[in-house]
XYZ file of C-alpha atoms in Angstrom:
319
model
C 47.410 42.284 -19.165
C 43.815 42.339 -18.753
C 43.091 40.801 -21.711
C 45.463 37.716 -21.350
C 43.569 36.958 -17.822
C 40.091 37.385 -19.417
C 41.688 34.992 -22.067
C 42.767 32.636 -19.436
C 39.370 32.640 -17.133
C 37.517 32.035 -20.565
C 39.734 28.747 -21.396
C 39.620 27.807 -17.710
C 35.371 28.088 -18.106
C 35.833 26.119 -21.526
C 37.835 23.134 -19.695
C 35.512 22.590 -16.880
C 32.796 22.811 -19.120
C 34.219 20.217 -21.798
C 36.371 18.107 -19.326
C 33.008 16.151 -17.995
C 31.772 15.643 -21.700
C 35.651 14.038 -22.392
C 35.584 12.118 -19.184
C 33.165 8.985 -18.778
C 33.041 6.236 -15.835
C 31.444 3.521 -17.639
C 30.328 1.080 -14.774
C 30.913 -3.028 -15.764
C 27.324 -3.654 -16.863
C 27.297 -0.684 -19.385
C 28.838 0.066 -22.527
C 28.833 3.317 -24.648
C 27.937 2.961 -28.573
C 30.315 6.141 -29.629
C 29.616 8.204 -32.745
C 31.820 10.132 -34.123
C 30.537 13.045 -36.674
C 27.677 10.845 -36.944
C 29.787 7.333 -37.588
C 29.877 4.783 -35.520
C 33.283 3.907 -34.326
C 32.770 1.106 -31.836
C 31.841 0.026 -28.000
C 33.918 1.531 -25.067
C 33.950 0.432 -21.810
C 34.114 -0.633 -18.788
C 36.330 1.857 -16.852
C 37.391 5.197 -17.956
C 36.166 6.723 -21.507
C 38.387 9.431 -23.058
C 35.740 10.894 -25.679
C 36.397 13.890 -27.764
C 34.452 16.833 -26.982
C 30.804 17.573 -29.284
C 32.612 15.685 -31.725
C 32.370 11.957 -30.282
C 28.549 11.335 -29.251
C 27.999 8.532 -26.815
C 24.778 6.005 -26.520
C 24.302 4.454 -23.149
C 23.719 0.894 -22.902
C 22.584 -1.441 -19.645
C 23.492 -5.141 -20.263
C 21.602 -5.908 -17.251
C 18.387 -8.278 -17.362
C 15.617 -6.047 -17.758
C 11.568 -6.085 -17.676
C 8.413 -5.017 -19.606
C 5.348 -4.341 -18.065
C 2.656 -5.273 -20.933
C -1.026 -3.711 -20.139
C -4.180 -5.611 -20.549
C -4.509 -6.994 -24.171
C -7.322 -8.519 -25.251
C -7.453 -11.345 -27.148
C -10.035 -14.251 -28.771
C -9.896 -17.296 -28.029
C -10.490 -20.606 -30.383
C -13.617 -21.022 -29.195
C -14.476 -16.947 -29.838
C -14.336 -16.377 -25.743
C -13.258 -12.885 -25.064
C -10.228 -12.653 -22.575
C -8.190 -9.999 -21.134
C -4.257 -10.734 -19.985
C -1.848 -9.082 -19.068
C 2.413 -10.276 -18.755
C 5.949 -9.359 -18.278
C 8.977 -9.559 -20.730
C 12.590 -10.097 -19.201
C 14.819 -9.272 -22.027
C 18.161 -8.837 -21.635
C 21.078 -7.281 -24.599
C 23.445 -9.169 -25.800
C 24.566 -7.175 -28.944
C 24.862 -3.381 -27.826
C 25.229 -1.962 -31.378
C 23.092 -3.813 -32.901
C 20.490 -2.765 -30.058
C 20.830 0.670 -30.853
C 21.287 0.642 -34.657
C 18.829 -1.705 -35.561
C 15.778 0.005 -33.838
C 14.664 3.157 -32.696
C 12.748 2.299 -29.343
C 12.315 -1.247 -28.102
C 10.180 -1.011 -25.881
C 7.651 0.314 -27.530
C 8.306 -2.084 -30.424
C 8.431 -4.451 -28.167
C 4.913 -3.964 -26.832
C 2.980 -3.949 -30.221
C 5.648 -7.042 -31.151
C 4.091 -8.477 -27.456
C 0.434 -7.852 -28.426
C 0.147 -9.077 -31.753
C 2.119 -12.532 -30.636
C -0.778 -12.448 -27.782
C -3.724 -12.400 -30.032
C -1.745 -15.036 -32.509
C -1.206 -17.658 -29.541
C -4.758 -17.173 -27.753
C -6.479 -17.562 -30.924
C -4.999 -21.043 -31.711
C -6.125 -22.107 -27.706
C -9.536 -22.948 -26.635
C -10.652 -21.002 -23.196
C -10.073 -23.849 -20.942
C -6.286 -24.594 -22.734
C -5.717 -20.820 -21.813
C -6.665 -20.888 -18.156
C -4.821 -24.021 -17.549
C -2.017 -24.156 -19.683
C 0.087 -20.857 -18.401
C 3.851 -22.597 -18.743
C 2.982 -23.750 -22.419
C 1.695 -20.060 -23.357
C 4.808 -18.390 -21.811
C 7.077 -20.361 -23.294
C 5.500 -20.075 -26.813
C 5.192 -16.352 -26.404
C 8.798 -16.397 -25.353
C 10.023 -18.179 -28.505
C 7.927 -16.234 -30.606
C 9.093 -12.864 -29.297
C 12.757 -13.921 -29.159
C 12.912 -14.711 -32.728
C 11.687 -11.152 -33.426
C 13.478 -9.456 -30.934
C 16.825 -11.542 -31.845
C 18.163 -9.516 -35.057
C 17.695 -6.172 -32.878
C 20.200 -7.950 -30.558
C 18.168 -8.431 -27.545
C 17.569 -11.999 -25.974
C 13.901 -12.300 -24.717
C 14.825 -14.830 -21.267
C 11.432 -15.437 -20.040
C 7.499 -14.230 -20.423
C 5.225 -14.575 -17.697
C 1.457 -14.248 -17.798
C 0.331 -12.663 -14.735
C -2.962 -12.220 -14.648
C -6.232 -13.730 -17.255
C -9.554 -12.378 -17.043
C -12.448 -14.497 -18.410
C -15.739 -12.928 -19.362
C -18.118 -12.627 -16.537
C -20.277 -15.286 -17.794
C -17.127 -17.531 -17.493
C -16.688 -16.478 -14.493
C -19.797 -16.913 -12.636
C -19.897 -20.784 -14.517
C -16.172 -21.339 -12.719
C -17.612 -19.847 -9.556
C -20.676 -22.452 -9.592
C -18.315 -25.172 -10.937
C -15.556 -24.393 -7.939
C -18.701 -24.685 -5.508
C -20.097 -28.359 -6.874
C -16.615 -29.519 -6.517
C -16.381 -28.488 -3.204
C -19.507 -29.721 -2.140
C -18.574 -33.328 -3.937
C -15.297 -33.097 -1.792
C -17.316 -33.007 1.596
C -19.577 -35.755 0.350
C -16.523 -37.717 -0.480
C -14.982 -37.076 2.717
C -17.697 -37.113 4.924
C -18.843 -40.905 3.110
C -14.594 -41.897 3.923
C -15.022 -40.888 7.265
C -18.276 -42.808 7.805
C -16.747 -46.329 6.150
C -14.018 -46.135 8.091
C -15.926 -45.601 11.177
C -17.875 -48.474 10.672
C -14.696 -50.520 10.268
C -12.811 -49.580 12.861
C -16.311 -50.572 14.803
C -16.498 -53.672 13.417
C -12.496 -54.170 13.782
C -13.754 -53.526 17.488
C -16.549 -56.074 17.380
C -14.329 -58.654 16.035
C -11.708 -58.396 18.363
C -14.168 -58.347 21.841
C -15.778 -61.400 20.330
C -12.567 -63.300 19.767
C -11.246 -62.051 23.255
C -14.999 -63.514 24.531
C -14.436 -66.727 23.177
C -11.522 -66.624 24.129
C -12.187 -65.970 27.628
C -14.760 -69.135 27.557
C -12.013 -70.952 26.015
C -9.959 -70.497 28.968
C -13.264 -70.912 31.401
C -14.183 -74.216 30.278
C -10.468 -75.461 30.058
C -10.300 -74.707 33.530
C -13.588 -76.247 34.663
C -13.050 -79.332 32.443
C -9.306 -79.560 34.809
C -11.271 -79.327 37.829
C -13.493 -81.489 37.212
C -10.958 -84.079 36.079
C -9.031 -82.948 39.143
C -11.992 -84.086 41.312
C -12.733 -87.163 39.837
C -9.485 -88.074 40.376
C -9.917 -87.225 44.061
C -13.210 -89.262 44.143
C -11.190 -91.816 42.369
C -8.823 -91.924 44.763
C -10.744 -91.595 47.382
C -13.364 -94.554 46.296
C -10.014 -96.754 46.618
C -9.511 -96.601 49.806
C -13.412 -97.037 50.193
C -14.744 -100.735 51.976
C -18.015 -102.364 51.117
C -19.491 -101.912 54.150
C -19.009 -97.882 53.723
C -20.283 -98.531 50.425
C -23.403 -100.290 51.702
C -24.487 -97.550 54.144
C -23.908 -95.002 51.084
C -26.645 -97.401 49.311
C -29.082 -97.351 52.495
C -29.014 -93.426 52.404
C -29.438 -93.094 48.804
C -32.310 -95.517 49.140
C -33.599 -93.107 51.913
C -33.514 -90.593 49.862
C -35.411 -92.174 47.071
C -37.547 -93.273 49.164
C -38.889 -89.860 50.528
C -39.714 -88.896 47.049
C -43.141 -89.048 45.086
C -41.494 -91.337 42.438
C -43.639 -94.451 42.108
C -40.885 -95.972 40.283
C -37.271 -96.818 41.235
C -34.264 -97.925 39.338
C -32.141 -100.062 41.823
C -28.357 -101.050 40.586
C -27.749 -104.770 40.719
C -25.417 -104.410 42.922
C -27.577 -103.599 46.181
C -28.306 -107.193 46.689
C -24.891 -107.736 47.114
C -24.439 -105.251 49.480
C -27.531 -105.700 51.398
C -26.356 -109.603 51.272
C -23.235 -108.192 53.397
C -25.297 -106.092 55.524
C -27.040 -109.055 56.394
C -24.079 -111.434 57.255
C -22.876 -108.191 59.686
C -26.329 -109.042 60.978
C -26.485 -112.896 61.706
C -22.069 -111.878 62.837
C -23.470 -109.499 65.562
C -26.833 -111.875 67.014
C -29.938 -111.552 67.261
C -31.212 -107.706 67.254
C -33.530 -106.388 70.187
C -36.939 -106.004 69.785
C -39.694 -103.959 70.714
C -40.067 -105.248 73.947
C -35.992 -104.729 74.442
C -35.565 -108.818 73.858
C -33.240 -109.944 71.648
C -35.111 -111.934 68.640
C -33.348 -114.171 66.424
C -33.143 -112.486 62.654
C -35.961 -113.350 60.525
C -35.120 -115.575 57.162
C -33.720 -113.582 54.208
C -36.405 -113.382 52.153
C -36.852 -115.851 48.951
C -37.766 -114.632 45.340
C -41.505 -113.072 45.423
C -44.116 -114.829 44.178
C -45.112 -114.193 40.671
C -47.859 -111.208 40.396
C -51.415 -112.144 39.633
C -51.921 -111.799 36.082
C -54.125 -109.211 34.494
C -57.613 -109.470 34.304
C -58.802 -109.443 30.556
C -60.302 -106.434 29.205
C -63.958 -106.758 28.183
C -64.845 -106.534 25.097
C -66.714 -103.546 23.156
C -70.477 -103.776 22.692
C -70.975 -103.688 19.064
């Protein structure tokens, strides 16, 4: 009896032990590459894996996009410039059995497949090509490495260069470059700030002379309409205007000239006219008073003057 339970308990201890090796949860982005006795007899998975215990022998495999960090590799350039780079590899398997039976361990085959396609594409690039065509290098690296990496049955999706590292001669030339550009920049921006300074003063120039003359414009319109508006007063005015107002008008101006140091005069035709009229308001009103407070008939009107004495002649020179 004792020996049938030690029997039992030692076939119990055998199933718990084997019944996790027969079991497997394969998740939906894995597969298991199953050998049996050493022969491969296919993919299983997703969902539950019935395997047979240390007979079957099962291979992981993730289907999910993966990475590979590449170190620092240094490479020579076209134009024999030492640089160091370093990238990243997004593969991603799309053949599980051919992923494990066609080599051993990708990623380190990978690597040395990464480092020699490196060196091949810096070499046919000149430094400057390198530093400033990143997008043309990954995507050469990536078909280069993908038509390796394709009959192992992994898909290379993308490279990516992450870092480049010039020599330090390079460098400090890019440094003093970066700073002369910089400089030109200001120059540039300061001279663009200065031109259109002086056009927005001369924009401001422009426009307070137009509004000046425009200003006078308006002045001398408006002074040219009063005038004309007081002419036309005057004119209206002088119509309504007798000669005998107009004859006193004359005596004042003549007053006027009179008082001044002017030795000649220039007397409008006219005046005799008037004066003739002031003189028939005379002889109409009588005889004026005189000194004495008399009345005395009004003296003639006077006749033409008498011809001026003509000019003595000038002697003649002494010879």
């Amino acid at each position: 009896m004792l020996g049938v339970l030690i029997a039992l308990g030692v076939v119990l201890l055998l199933f718990l032990i084997l019944l996790p090796q027969a079991l497997r949860v394969v998740r939906e982005y894995q597969r298991l590459v199953v050998f049996r006795l050493g022969r491969n007899i296919g993919l299983k998975g997703p969902g539950l894996v019935i395997l047979i215990p240390i007979i079957d022998k099962p291979v992981w495999v993730d289907l999910r996009e993966l990475y590979l960090e590449i170190p620092h590799q240094t490479a020579i350039t076209k134009d024999n410039a030492p640089i160091s780079i370093d990238f990243i590899i997004f593969y991603k398997v799309v053949d599980a059995q051919m992923s494990v039976l066609s080599v051993g361990n990708f990623a380190g085959a990978a690597q040395n497949i990464a480092a020699t396609t490196l060196r091949s594409v810096v070499g046919d690039m000149a430094l400057d090509d390198v530093l400033a065509k990143r997008a043309e290098m990954n995507e050469v690296m990536r078909t280069k490495l993908d038509e390796v990496t394709e009959r192992w049955g992994v898909k290379v999706t993308n490279v990516e260069i992450r870092e480049i590292i010039p020599p330090p001669a390079v460098q400090e030339a890019m440094t003093r470059q970066m700073s002369a550009e910089r400089t030109r920049r200001a120059v540039v921006t300061e001279a663009e700030g200065s031109k259109q300074a002086a056009i927005t003063v001369a924009e401001g120039n422009k426009q307070a002379a137009i509004l000046n003359a425009e200003g006078d414009r308006q002045a001398a319109i408006l002074r040219a309409e009063g005038f004309a508006l007081a002419l036309s007063k005057i004119f209206d005015v002088a119509h309504g205007v007798d000669a005998k107002t107009m004859s006193l008008q004359y005596l004042e101006a003549l007053k006027v000239i009179g008082s001044s140091p002017s030795t000649k005069f220039v007397v409008p035709l006219e005046l005799s006219k008037l004066l003739a009229g002031l003189g028939g308001m005379a002889s109409a009103f009588g005889d004026g008073p005189s000194s004495n407070g008399q009345f005395e008939p009004a003296p003639e009107p006077a006749g033409e003057l008498p011809p001026a004495p003509p000019e003595p002649p000038a002697p003649a020179a002494k010879s």
